[in-house]
PDB file of C-alpha atoms in Angstrom:
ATOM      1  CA  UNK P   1      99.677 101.666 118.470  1.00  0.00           C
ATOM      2  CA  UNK P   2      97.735 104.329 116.780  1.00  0.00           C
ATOM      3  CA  UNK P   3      93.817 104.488 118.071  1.00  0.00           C
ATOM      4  CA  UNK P   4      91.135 104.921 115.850  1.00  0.00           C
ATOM      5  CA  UNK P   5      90.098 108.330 117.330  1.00  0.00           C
ATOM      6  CA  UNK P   6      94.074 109.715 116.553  1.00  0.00           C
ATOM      7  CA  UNK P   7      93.356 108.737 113.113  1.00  0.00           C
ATOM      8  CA  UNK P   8      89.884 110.385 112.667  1.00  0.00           C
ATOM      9  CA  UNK P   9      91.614 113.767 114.508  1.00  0.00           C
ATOM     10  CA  UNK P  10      94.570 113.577 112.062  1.00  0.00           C
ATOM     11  CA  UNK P  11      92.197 112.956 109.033  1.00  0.00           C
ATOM     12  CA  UNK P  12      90.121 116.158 110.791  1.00  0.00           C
ATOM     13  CA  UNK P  13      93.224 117.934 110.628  1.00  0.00           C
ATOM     14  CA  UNK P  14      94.715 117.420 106.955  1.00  0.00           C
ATOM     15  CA  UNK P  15      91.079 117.802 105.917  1.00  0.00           C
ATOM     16  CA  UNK P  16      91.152 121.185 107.441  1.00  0.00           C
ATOM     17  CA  UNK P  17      94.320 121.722 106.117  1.00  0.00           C
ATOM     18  CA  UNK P  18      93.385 121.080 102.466  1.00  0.00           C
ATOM     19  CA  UNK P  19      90.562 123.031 103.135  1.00  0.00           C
ATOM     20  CA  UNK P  20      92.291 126.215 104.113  1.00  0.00           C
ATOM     21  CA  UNK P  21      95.587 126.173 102.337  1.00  0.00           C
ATOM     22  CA  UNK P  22      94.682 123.597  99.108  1.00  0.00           C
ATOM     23  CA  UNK P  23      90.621 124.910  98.321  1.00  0.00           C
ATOM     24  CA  UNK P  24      91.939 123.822  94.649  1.00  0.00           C
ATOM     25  CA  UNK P  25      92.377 120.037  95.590  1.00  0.00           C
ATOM     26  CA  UNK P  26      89.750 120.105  98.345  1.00  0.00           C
ATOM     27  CA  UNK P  27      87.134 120.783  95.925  1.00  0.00           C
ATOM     28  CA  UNK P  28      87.649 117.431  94.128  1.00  0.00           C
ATOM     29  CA  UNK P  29      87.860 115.290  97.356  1.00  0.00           C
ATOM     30  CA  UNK P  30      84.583 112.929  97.335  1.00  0.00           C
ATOM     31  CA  UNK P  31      84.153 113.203 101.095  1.00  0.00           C
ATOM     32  CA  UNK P  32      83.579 116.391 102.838  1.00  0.00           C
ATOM     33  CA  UNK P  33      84.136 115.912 106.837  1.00  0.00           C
ATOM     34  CA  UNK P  34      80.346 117.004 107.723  1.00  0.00           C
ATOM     35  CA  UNK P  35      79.128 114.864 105.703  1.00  0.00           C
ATOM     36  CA  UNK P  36      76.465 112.519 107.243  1.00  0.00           C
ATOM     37  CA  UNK P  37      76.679 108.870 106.320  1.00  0.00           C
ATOM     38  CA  UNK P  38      73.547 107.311 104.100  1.00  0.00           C
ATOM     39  CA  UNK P  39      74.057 104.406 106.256  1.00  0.00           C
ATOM     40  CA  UNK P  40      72.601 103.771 109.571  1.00  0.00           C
ATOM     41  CA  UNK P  41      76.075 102.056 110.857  1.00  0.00           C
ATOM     42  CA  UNK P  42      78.418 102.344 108.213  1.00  0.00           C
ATOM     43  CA  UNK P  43      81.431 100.085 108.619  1.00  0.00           C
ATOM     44  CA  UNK P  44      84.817 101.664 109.285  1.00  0.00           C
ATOM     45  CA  UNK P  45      87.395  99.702 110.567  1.00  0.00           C
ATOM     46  CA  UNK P  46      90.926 101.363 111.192  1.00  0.00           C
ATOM     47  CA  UNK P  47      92.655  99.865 108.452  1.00  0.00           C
ATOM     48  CA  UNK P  48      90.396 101.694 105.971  1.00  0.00           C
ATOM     49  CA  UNK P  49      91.155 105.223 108.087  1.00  0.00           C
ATOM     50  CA  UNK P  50      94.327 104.656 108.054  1.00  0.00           C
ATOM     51  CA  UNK P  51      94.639 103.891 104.238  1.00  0.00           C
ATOM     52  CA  UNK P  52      92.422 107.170 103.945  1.00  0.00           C
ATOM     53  CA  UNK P  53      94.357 109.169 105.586  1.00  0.00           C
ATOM     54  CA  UNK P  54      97.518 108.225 103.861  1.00  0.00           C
ATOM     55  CA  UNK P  55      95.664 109.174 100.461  1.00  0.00           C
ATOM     56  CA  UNK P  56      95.484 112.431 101.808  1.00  0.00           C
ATOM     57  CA  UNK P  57      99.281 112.911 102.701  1.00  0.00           C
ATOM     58  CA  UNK P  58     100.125 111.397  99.553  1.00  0.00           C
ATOM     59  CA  UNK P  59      98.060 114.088  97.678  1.00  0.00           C
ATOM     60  CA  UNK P  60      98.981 117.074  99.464  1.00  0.00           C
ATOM     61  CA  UNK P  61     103.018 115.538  98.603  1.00  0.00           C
ATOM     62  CA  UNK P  62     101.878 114.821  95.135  1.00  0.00           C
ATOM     63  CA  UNK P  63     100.437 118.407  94.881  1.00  0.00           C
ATOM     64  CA  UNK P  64     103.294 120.185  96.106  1.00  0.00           C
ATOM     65  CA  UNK P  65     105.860 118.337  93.908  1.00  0.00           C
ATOM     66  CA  UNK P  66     103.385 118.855  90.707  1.00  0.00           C
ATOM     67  CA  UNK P  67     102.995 122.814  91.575  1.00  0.00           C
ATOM     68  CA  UNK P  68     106.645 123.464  93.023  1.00  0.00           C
ATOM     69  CA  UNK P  69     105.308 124.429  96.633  1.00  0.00           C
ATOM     70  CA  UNK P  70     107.572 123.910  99.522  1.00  0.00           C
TER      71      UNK P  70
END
């Protein structure tokens, strides 16, 4: 079973990833991974990671089919 802190280090790592290699794409994301929450304890639970991070992999594929990159 995946922890929460594997899924915050893989959404650290495609975020860094988009950042480097996608700065096109990474532009328009609406979260930047610095960002400081407006809440005092905002509520993450892992299903909501986990659906975030899968709308990250699903842009980077949807990129790379849209813009022939392999």
């Amino acid at each position: 079973m995946t922890s929460i802190a594997n899924i915050l280090t893989q959404i650290t790592e495609l975020t860094t990833d988009l950042e480097t290699n996608y700065p096109e794409i990474y532009k328009f994301l609406e979260e930047e991974p610095i960002t400081i929450p407006a809440f005092e304890h905002p509520y993450l639970n892992k299903k909501l990671l986990k659906d975030y991070l899968e709308s990250l992999k699903e842009l980077i594929i949807h990129h790379k089919q849209t813009h022939q990159i392999q």
